[in-house]
């Protein structure tokens, strides 16, 4: 970071969307001065999440502009505040979806910071804990973050493959753990994209019997390579007859409108369908689909800090990283367009060194 005087706000290179729907462009932003509990991080890689695309295009209507996206951040610690105890200069670290929470409510005390009513997202939010300024994400060369929200990336995980774990990885790991995916459990992963490909890897490593449900068989070879035991095309109506009453857990990673009742019919008695993909369209569900087998329809978002660290350690132990296509900053807008059309296998990751090019 370029900091000319003690206490000054460091200026760093970044890519920003000046307004909703605008193309991202190179710029310079200021980071806050390092506080006593802060960690300064040189970003090496940042993943491109589908939510970045939604936020930049104003699909959810609550973003702040100009916007610097990015919440799948992997890099190296360059400086630490005087009271930092969790990290040291030179550590390999990551920052995910949130960079602040109240730390006192029932959710925070349970290690569920992601559900804190006063949590602060890594970008497109107002940082109530540091002067009320807008947060800016990882499409940048550097970031300053409270140590509590900085994760250790094990040495065996390549940083480019680790970056998407900070969102896509924990978003899938958390519900798989919560609903006890493991030996003896049948798990279906609906959709094989950025989230889905990691859900398959993680569910397989947990010991579950894994089935991929995708519209066609176009990605069948990939699904089986990633660790799925079975692959079925949902465009074939016979799939729903064949698999009726089969799964203990259906993990929905798609963000398009679905016939939810059809997928609920695939659950075994007491099974759960959990939504991870975000759609702003209402879900049409018949109560009879839930009564039929005491089934549940649920949602889940990322994980707390302790669980996210647990996920990173688990992925390192099992050799799990994201399948990535590394790009330079000049290709961000192209990548956004390809993400909107599902044209990536399976996560774009930006080389942060190119933000200054």
mmCIF file of N, CA and C in Angstrom, residues 2-114:
data_model
loop_
_atom_site.group_PDB
_atom_site.id
_atom_site.type_symbol
_atom_site.label_atom_id
_atom_site.label_comp_id
_atom_site.label_asym_id
_atom_site.label_seq_id
_atom_site.Cartn_x
_atom_site.Cartn_y
_atom_site.Cartn_z
ATOM 1 N N UNK A 2 0.347 2.286 -0.593
ATOM 2 C CA UNK A 2 1.108 3.515 -0.708
ATOM 3 C C UNK A 2 0.643 4.488 0.359
ATOM 4 N N UNK A 3 1.386 4.561 1.454
ATOM 5 C CA UNK A 3 0.985 5.369 2.600
ATOM 6 C C UNK A 3 2.082 6.401 2.845
ATOM 7 N N UNK A 4 1.783 7.683 2.579
ATOM 8 C CA UNK A 4 2.825 8.697 2.624
ATOM 9 C C UNK A 4 3.138 9.184 4.039
ATOM 10 N N UNK A 5 2.193 9.072 4.971
ATOM 11 C CA UNK A 5 2.408 9.602 6.308
ATOM 12 C C UNK A 5 1.688 8.743 7.332
ATOM 13 N N UNK A 6 2.201 8.645 8.567
ATOM 14 C CA UNK A 6 1.531 7.870 9.602
ATOM 15 C C UNK A 6 0.093 8.345 9.784
ATOM 16 N N UNK A 7 -0.838 7.399 9.821
ATOM 17 C CA UNK A 7 -2.239 7.742 10.008
ATOM 18 C C UNK A 7 -2.965 8.127 8.743
ATOM 19 N N UNK A 8 -2.250 8.274 7.634
ATOM 20 C CA UNK A 8 -2.906 8.614 6.370
ATOM 21 C C UNK A 8 -3.626 7.394 5.813
ATOM 22 N N UNK A 9 -4.625 7.642 4.975
ATOM 23 C CA UNK A 9 -5.327 6.546 4.333
ATOM 24 C C UNK A 9 -4.522 6.060 3.133
ATOM 25 N N UNK A 10 -4.112 4.789 3.140
ATOM 26 C CA UNK A 10 -3.320 4.275 2.020
ATOM 27 C C UNK A 10 -4.121 4.257 0.721
ATOM 28 N N UNK A 11 -3.489 4.610 -0.378
ATOM 29 C CA UNK A 11 -4.101 4.545 -1.700
ATOM 30 C C UNK A 11 -3.651 3.270 -2.396
ATOM 31 N N UNK A 12 -4.621 2.547 -2.980
ATOM 32 C CA UNK A 12 -4.308 1.279 -3.637
ATOM 33 C C UNK A 12 -5.063 1.189 -4.956
ATOM 34 N N UNK A 13 -4.530 0.396 -5.868
ATOM 35 C CA UNK A 13 -5.174 0.169 -7.157
ATOM 36 C C UNK A 13 -6.353 -0.784 -6.990
ATOM 37 N N UNK A 14 -7.406 -0.561 -7.787
ATOM 38 C CA UNK A 14 -8.604 -1.381 -7.703
ATOM 39 C C UNK A 14 -9.369 -1.294 -9.016
ATOM 40 N N UNK A 15 -10.411 -2.118 -9.120
ATOM 41 C CA UNK A 15 -11.378 -2.011 -10.208
ATOM 42 C C UNK A 15 -12.741 -1.720 -9.591
ATOM 43 N N UNK A 16 -13.457 -0.772 -10.183
ATOM 44 C CA UNK A 16 -14.716 -0.333 -9.602
ATOM 45 C C UNK A 16 -15.801 -0.239 -10.659
ATOM 46 N N UNK A 17 -17.040 -0.430 -10.204
ATOM 47 C CA UNK A 17 -18.211 -0.143 -11.030
ATOM 48 C C UNK A 17 -18.728 1.222 -10.594
ATOM 49 N N UNK A 18 -18.661 2.249 -11.451
ATOM 50 C CA UNK A 18 -19.061 3.593 -11.029
ATOM 51 C C UNK A 18 -20.550 3.726 -10.747
ATOM 52 N N UNK A 19 -21.384 2.896 -11.363
ATOM 53 C CA UNK A 19 -22.822 2.942 -11.144
ATOM 54 C C UNK A 19 -23.409 1.578 -11.488
ATOM 55 N N UNK A 20 -24.647 1.367 -11.099
ATOM 56 C CA UNK A 20 -25.288 0.072 -11.330
ATOM 57 C C UNK A 20 -25.350 -0.233 -12.823
ATOM 58 N N UNK A 21 -24.862 -1.409 -13.188
ATOM 59 C CA UNK A 21 -24.888 -1.841 -14.575
ATOM 60 C C UNK A 21 -23.731 -1.358 -15.418
ATOM 61 N N UNK A 22 -22.877 -0.505 -14.854
ATOM 62 C CA UNK A 22 -21.741 0.015 -15.610
ATOM 63 C C UNK A 22 -20.617 -1.018 -15.669
ATOM 64 N N UNK A 23 -19.788 -0.915 -16.692
ATOM 65 C CA UNK A 23 -18.606 -1.767 -16.789
ATOM 66 C C UNK A 23 -17.620 -1.391 -15.685
ATOM 67 N N UNK A 24 -16.899 -2.386 -15.179
ATOM 68 C CA UNK A 24 -15.868 -2.102 -14.189
ATOM 69 C C UNK A 24 -14.666 -1.466 -14.866
ATOM 70 N N UNK A 25 -13.991 -0.571 -14.151
ATOM 71 C CA UNK A 25 -12.865 0.159 -14.718
ATOM 72 C C UNK A 25 -11.790 0.368 -13.657
ATOM 73 N N UNK A 26 -10.532 0.540 -14.080
ATOM 74 C CA UNK A 26 -9.446 0.728 -13.117
ATOM 75 C C UNK A 26 -9.588 2.065 -12.389
ATOM 76 N N UNK A 27 -9.194 2.068 -11.127
ATOM 77 C CA UNK A 27 -9.281 3.269 -10.317
ATOM 78 C C UNK A 27 -8.302 3.153 -9.158
ATOM 79 N N UNK A 28 -8.272 4.149 -8.319
ATOM 80 C CA UNK A 28 -7.509 4.126 -7.076
ATOM 81 C C UNK A 28 -8.470 4.397 -5.935
ATOM 82 N N UNK A 29 -8.363 3.605 -4.864
ATOM 83 C CA UNK A 29 -9.219 3.795 -3.695
ATOM 84 C C UNK A 29 -8.355 3.960 -2.458
ATOM 85 N N UNK A 30 -8.971 4.437 -1.387
ATOM 86 C CA UNK A 30 -8.282 4.558 -0.107
ATOM 87 C C UNK A 30 -8.728 3.441 0.825
ATOM 88 N N UNK A 31 -7.784 2.863 1.511
ATOM 89 C CA UNK A 31 -8.064 1.931 2.597
ATOM 90 C C UNK A 31 -7.901 2.669 3.927
ATOM 91 N N UNK A 32 -8.563 2.174 4.957
ATOM 92 C CA UNK A 32 -8.447 2.840 6.243
ATOM 93 C C UNK A 32 -7.061 2.612 6.840
ATOM 94 N N UNK A 33 -6.584 3.515 7.668
ATOM 95 C CA UNK A 33 -5.310 3.292 8.354
ATOM 96 C C UNK A 33 -5.383 2.051 9.245
ATOM 97 N N UNK A 34 -4.271 1.422 9.446
ATOM 98 C CA UNK A 34 -4.219 0.204 10.248
ATOM 99 C C UNK A 34 -4.540 0.515 11.704
ATOM 100 N N UNK A 35 -5.560 -0.138 12.254
ATOM 101 C CA UNK A 35 -5.903 -0.001 13.662
ATOM 102 C C UNK A 35 -5.219 -1.073 14.488
ATOM 103 N N UNK A 36 -5.354 -1.023 15.819
ATOM 104 C CA UNK A 36 -4.632 -1.963 16.684
ATOM 105 C C UNK A 36 -5.003 -3.422 16.468
ATOM 106 N N UNK A 37 -6.224 -3.711 16.012
ATOM 107 C CA UNK A 37 -6.652 -5.097 15.791
ATOM 108 C C UNK A 37 -6.749 -5.446 14.302
ATOM 109 N N UNK A 38 -6.178 -4.611 13.471
ATOM 110 C CA UNK A 38 -6.288 -4.797 12.026
ATOM 111 C C UNK A 38 -5.111 -5.561 11.436
ATOM 112 N N UNK A 39 -5.397 -6.186 10.301
ATOM 113 C CA UNK A 39 -4.396 -6.892 9.515
ATOM 114 C C UNK A 39 -4.373 -6.281 8.116
ATOM 115 N N UNK A 40 -3.196 -5.878 7.662
ATOM 116 C CA UNK A 40 -3.029 -5.405 6.298
ATOM 117 C C UNK A 40 -2.627 -6.566 5.403
ATOM 118 N N UNK A 41 -3.322 -6.731 4.296
ATOM 119 C CA UNK A 41 -3.137 -7.902 3.435
ATOM 120 C C UNK A 41 -2.847 -7.462 2.010
ATOM 121 N N UNK A 42 -1.782 -8.015 1.424
ATOM 122 C CA UNK A 42 -1.545 -7.883 -0.012
ATOM 123 C C UNK A 42 -2.341 -8.983 -0.696
ATOM 124 N N UNK A 43 -3.329 -8.588 -1.484
ATOM 125 C CA UNK A 43 -4.187 -9.562 -2.156
ATOM 126 C C UNK A 43 -3.443 -10.172 -3.338
ATOM 127 N N UNK A 44 -3.439 -11.489 -3.401
ATOM 128 C CA UNK A 44 -2.845 -12.187 -4.537
ATOM 129 C C UNK A 44 -3.913 -12.609 -5.549
ATOM 130 N N UNK A 45 -5.049 -13.080 -5.041
ATOM 131 C CA UNK A 45 -6.126 -13.539 -5.917
ATOM 132 C C UNK A 45 -7.469 -13.173 -5.302
ATOM 133 N N UNK A 46 -8.439 -12.941 -6.181
ATOM 134 C CA UNK A 46 -9.821 -12.722 -5.735
ATOM 135 C C UNK A 46 -10.761 -13.425 -6.698
ATOM 136 N N UNK A 47 -11.633 -14.259 -6.149
ATOM 137 C CA UNK A 47 -12.593 -14.974 -6.971
ATOM 138 C C UNK A 47 -13.718 -14.065 -7.449
ATOM 139 N N UNK A 48 -14.320 -14.457 -8.567
ATOM 140 C CA UNK A 48 -15.486 -13.759 -9.119
ATOM 141 C C UNK A 48 -16.717 -14.593 -8.781
ATOM 142 N N UNK A 49 -17.479 -14.113 -7.806
ATOM 143 C CA UNK A 49 -18.694 -14.801 -7.364
ATOM 144 C C UNK A 49 -19.877 -14.305 -8.177
ATOM 145 N N UNK A 50 -20.870 -15.169 -8.383
ATOM 146 C CA UNK A 50 -22.062 -14.742 -9.111
ATOM 147 C C UNK A 50 -22.741 -13.574 -8.406
ATOM 148 N N UNK A 51 -22.618 -13.499 -7.082
ATOM 149 C CA UNK A 51 -23.212 -12.376 -6.364
ATOM 150 C C UNK A 51 -22.520 -11.065 -6.711
ATOM 151 N N UNK A 52 -21.234 -11.108 -7.092
ATOM 152 C CA UNK A 52 -20.568 -9.893 -7.578
ATOM 153 C C UNK A 52 -21.300 -9.340 -8.797
ATOM 154 N N UNK A 53 -21.655 -10.235 -9.691
ATOM 155 C CA UNK A 53 -22.349 -9.841 -10.913
ATOM 156 C C UNK A 53 -23.715 -9.240 -10.580
ATOM 157 N N UNK A 54 -24.446 -9.915 -9.684
ATOM 158 C CA UNK A 54 -25.755 -9.393 -9.279
ATOM 159 C C UNK A 54 -25.634 -8.012 -8.650
ATOM 160 N N UNK A 55 -24.661 -7.853 -7.755
ATOM 161 C CA UNK A 55 -24.515 -6.574 -7.059
ATOM 162 C C UNK A 55 -24.152 -5.451 -8.025
ATOM 163 N N UNK A 56 -23.190 -5.704 -8.894
ATOM 164 C CA UNK A 56 -22.751 -4.670 -9.826
ATOM 165 C C UNK A 56 -23.876 -4.268 -10.776
ATOM 166 N N UNK A 57 -24.711 -5.219 -11.153
ATOM 167 C CA UNK A 57 -25.806 -4.913 -12.065
ATOM 168 C C UNK A 57 -27.037 -4.382 -11.338
ATOM 169 N N UNK A 58 -26.950 -4.222 -10.009
ATOM 170 C CA UNK A 58 -28.069 -3.671 -9.258
ATOM 171 C C UNK A 58 -29.259 -4.593 -9.165
ATOM 172 N N UNK A 59 -29.048 -5.897 -9.338
ATOM 173 C CA UNK A 59 -30.159 -6.845 -9.334
ATOM 174 C C UNK A 59 -30.858 -6.916 -7.982
ATOM 175 N N UNK A 60 -30.113 -6.631 -6.906
ATOM 176 C CA UNK A 60 -30.685 -6.731 -5.555
ATOM 177 C C UNK A 60 -31.027 -5.375 -4.958
ATOM 178 N N UNK A 61 -30.646 -4.317 -5.646
ATOM 179 C CA UNK A 61 -31.122 -2.988 -5.302
ATOM 180 C C UNK A 61 -30.612 -2.361 -4.025
ATOM 181 N N UNK A 62 -29.607 -2.942 -3.366
ATOM 182 C CA UNK A 62 -29.179 -2.389 -2.077
ATOM 183 C C UNK A 62 -27.677 -2.111 -2.024
ATOM 184 N N UNK A 63 -27.036 -1.993 -3.168
ATOM 185 C CA UNK A 63 -25.596 -1.767 -3.189
ATOM 186 C C UNK A 63 -25.245 -0.293 -3.101
ATOM 187 N N UNK A 64 -23.990 -0.016 -2.771
ATOM 188 C CA UNK A 64 -23.476 1.352 -2.731
ATOM 189 C C UNK A 64 -22.469 1.527 -3.864
ATOM 190 N N UNK A 65 -22.574 2.640 -4.566
ATOM 191 C CA UNK A 65 -21.695 2.920 -5.703
ATOM 192 C C UNK A 65 -20.957 4.227 -5.463
ATOM 193 N N UNK A 66 -19.722 4.359 -6.032
ATOM 194 C CA UNK A 66 -19.003 3.351 -6.820
ATOM 195 C C UNK A 66 -18.684 2.111 -5.990
ATOM 196 N N UNK A 67 -18.696 0.949 -6.633
ATOM 197 C CA UNK A 67 -18.589 -0.344 -5.952
ATOM 198 C C UNK A 67 -17.328 -1.092 -6.383
ATOM 199 N N UNK A 68 -16.559 -1.529 -5.391
ATOM 200 C CA UNK A 68 -15.430 -2.429 -5.625
ATOM 201 C C UNK A 68 -15.851 -3.803 -5.118
ATOM 202 N N UNK A 69 -16.185 -4.755 -6.007
ATOM 203 C CA UNK A 69 -16.671 -6.063 -5.563
ATOM 204 C C UNK A 69 -15.534 -6.940 -5.029
ATOM 205 N N UNK A 70 -15.906 -8.168 -4.675
ATOM 206 C CA UNK A 70 -14.921 -9.183 -4.316
ATOM 207 C C UNK A 70 -14.949 -9.585 -2.865
ATOM 208 N N UNK A 71 -15.357 -10.851 -2.603
ATOM 209 C CA UNK A 71 -15.332 -11.366 -1.225
ATOM 210 C C UNK A 71 -14.776 -12.793 -1.171
ATOM 211 N N UNK A 72 -13.947 -13.119 -2.141
ATOM 212 C CA UNK A 72 -13.208 -14.393 -2.126
ATOM 213 C C UNK A 72 -11.726 -14.039 -2.261
ATOM 214 N N UNK A 73 -11.152 -13.624 -1.148
ATOM 215 C CA UNK A 73 -9.855 -12.942 -1.152
ATOM 216 C C UNK A 73 -8.790 -13.838 -0.543
ATOM 217 N N UNK A 74 -7.688 -14.019 -1.257
ATOM 218 C CA UNK A 74 -6.548 -14.788 -0.746
ATOM 219 C C UNK A 74 -5.282 -13.970 -0.949
ATOM 220 N N UNK A 75 -4.460 -13.911 0.090
ATOM 221 C CA UNK A 75 -3.237 -13.133 -0.015
ATOM 222 C C UNK A 75 -2.286 -13.398 1.127
ATOM 223 N N UNK A 76 -1.435 -12.418 1.407
ATOM 224 C CA UNK A 76 -0.378 -12.567 2.405
ATOM 225 C C UNK A 76 -0.377 -11.330 3.302
ATOM 226 N N UNK A 77 -0.211 -11.548 4.594
ATOM 227 C CA UNK A 77 -0.182 -10.449 5.559
ATOM 228 C C UNK A 77 1.089 -9.621 5.357
ATOM 229 N N UNK A 78 0.913 -8.300 5.245
ATOM 230 C CA UNK A 78 2.052 -7.392 5.083
ATOM 231 C C UNK A 78 2.319 -6.555 6.327
ATOM 232 N N UNK A 79 1.300 -6.365 7.172
ATOM 233 C CA UNK A 79 1.474 -5.599 8.407
ATOM 234 C C UNK A 79 0.348 -5.949 9.366
ATOM 235 N N UNK A 80 0.618 -5.747 10.662
ATOM 236 C CA UNK A 80 -0.387 -6.040 11.677
ATOM 237 C C UNK A 80 -0.438 -4.909 12.689
ATOM 238 N N UNK A 81 -1.617 -4.731 13.291
ATOM 239 C CA UNK A 81 -1.778 -3.745 14.338
ATOM 240 C C UNK A 81 -1.106 -4.184 15.630
ATOM 241 N N UNK A 82 -0.946 -3.230 16.541
ATOM 242 C CA UNK A 82 -0.187 -3.473 17.771
ATOM 243 C C UNK A 82 -0.780 -4.566 18.639
ATOM 244 N N UNK A 83 -2.108 -4.785 18.572
ATOM 245 C CA UNK A 83 -2.754 -5.761 19.455
ATOM 246 C C UNK A 83 -3.167 -7.044 18.740
ATOM 247 N N UNK A 84 -2.710 -7.239 17.540
ATOM 248 C CA UNK A 84 -3.068 -8.447 16.783
ATOM 249 C C UNK A 84 -2.340 -9.655 17.359
ATOM 250 N N UNK A 85 -3.081 -10.740 17.584
ATOM 251 C CA UNK A 85 -2.498 -11.974 18.128
ATOM 252 C C UNK A 85 -2.700 -13.183 17.214
ATOM 253 N N UNK A 86 -3.629 -13.101 16.270
ATOM 254 C CA UNK A 86 -3.988 -14.267 15.459
ATOM 255 C C UNK A 86 -3.099 -14.445 14.238
ATOM 256 N N UNK A 87 -2.470 -13.391 13.768
ATOM 257 C CA UNK A 87 -1.756 -13.439 12.505
ATOM 258 C C UNK A 87 -0.430 -12.702 12.604
ATOM 259 N N UNK A 88 0.484 -13.081 11.703
ATOM 260 C CA UNK A 88 1.808 -12.453 11.660
ATOM 261 C C UNK A 88 2.149 -12.092 10.230
ATOM 262 N N UNK A 89 3.056 -11.162 10.068
ATOM 263 C CA UNK A 89 3.512 -10.779 8.738
ATOM 264 C C UNK A 89 4.049 -12.013 8.014
ATOM 265 N N UNK A 90 3.611 -12.189 6.778
ATOM 266 C CA UNK A 90 4.025 -13.344 5.985
ATOM 267 C C UNK A 90 3.026 -14.475 5.970
ATOM 268 N N UNK A 91 2.026 -14.437 6.855
ATOM 269 C CA UNK A 91 1.016 -15.492 6.878
ATOM 270 C C UNK A 91 0.192 -15.485 5.593
ATOM 271 N N UNK A 92 -0.185 -16.683 5.149
ATOM 272 C CA UNK A 92 -1.116 -16.833 4.023
ATOM 273 C C UNK A 92 -2.531 -16.786 4.591
ATOM 274 N N UNK A 93 -3.353 -15.855 4.107
ATOM 275 C CA UNK A 93 -4.647 -15.619 4.738
ATOM 276 C C UNK A 93 -5.735 -15.384 3.701
ATOM 277 N N UNK A 94 -6.968 -15.412 4.188
ATOM 278 C CA UNK A 94 -8.101 -15.133 3.326
ATOM 279 C C UNK A 94 -9.137 -14.286 4.040
ATOM 280 N N UNK A 95 -9.946 -13.600 3.251
ATOM 281 C CA UNK A 95 -11.078 -12.819 3.748
ATOM 282 C C UNK A 95 -12.287 -13.203 2.911
ATOM 283 N N UNK A 96 -13.400 -13.457 3.600
ATOM 284 C CA UNK A 96 -14.599 -13.895 2.908
ATOM 285 C C UNK A 96 -15.677 -12.841 2.841
ATOM 286 N N UNK A 97 -16.908 -13.241 3.098
ATOM 287 C CA UNK A 97 -18.084 -12.416 2.804
ATOM 288 C C UNK A 97 -18.310 -11.313 3.825
ATOM 289 N N UNK A 98 -17.897 -11.519 5.083
ATOM 290 C CA UNK A 98 -18.141 -10.494 6.092
ATOM 291 C C UNK A 98 -16.838 -10.046 6.736
ATOM 292 N N UNK A 99 -16.818 -8.766 7.127
ATOM 293 C CA UNK A 99 -15.633 -8.186 7.762
ATOM 294 C C UNK A 99 -15.979 -7.523 9.091
ATOM 295 N N UNK A 100 -17.200 -7.738 9.572
ATOM 296 C CA UNK A 100 -17.580 -7.154 10.847
ATOM 297 C C UNK A 100 -18.868 -7.758 11.368
ATOM 298 N N UNK A 101 -18.996 -7.802 12.694
ATOM 299 C CA UNK A 101 -20.248 -8.170 13.363
ATOM 300 C C UNK A 101 -20.179 -7.602 14.775
ATOM 301 N N UNK A 102 -21.311 -7.640 15.498
ATOM 302 C CA UNK A 102 -21.334 -6.982 16.804
ATOM 303 C C UNK A 102 -20.488 -7.700 17.836
ATOM 304 N N UNK A 103 -20.312 -8.997 17.671
ATOM 305 C CA UNK A 103 -19.488 -9.852 18.540
ATOM 306 C C UNK A 103 -20.123 -10.102 19.914
ATOM 307 N N UNK A 104 -21.342 -9.586 20.167
ATOM 308 C CA UNK A 104 -21.981 -9.711 21.478
ATOM 309 C C UNK A 104 -23.323 -10.419 21.452
ATOM 310 N N UNK A 105 -24.008 -10.451 20.305
ATOM 311 C CA UNK A 105 -25.351 -11.030 20.254
ATOM 312 C C UNK A 105 -25.291 -12.554 20.359
ATOM 313 N N UNK A 106 -26.475 -13.169 20.473
ATOM 314 C CA UNK A 106 -26.525 -14.620 20.592
ATOM 315 C C UNK A 106 -25.911 -15.331 19.409
ATOM 316 N N UNK A 107 -26.101 -14.792 18.197
ATOM 317 C CA UNK A 107 -25.526 -15.409 17.008
ATOM 318 C C UNK A 107 -23.996 -15.362 17.062
ATOM 319 N N UNK A 108 -23.454 -14.198 17.382
ATOM 320 C CA UNK A 108 -21.996 -14.063 17.428
ATOM 321 C C UNK A 108 -21.385 -14.949 18.505
ATOM 322 N N UNK A 109 -22.036 -15.000 19.661
ATOM 323 C CA UNK A 109 -21.514 -15.811 20.763
ATOM 324 C C UNK A 109 -21.475 -17.284 20.379
ATOM 325 N N UNK A 110 -22.423 -17.706 19.537
ATOM 326 C CA UNK A 110 -22.452 -19.101 19.069
ATOM 327 C C UNK A 110 -21.510 -19.350 17.900
ATOM 328 N N UNK A 111 -20.798 -18.327 17.450
ATOM 329 C CA UNK A 111 -19.928 -18.490 16.291
ATOM 330 C C UNK A 111 -20.677 -18.453 14.980
ATOM 331 N N UNK A 112 -21.842 -17.806 14.988
ATOM 332 C CA UNK A 112 -22.668 -17.691 13.787
ATOM 333 C C UNK A 112 -22.706 -16.227 13.346
ATOM 334 N N UNK A 113 -21.529 -15.644 13.196
ATOM 335 C CA UNK A 113 -21.448 -14.221 12.858
ATOM 336 C C UNK A 113 -22.185 -13.873 11.570
ATOM 337 N N UNK A 114 -22.320 -14.839 10.683
ATOM 338 C CA UNK A 114 -22.989 -14.571 9.410
ATOM 339 C C UNK A 114 -24.461 -14.229 9.595
#
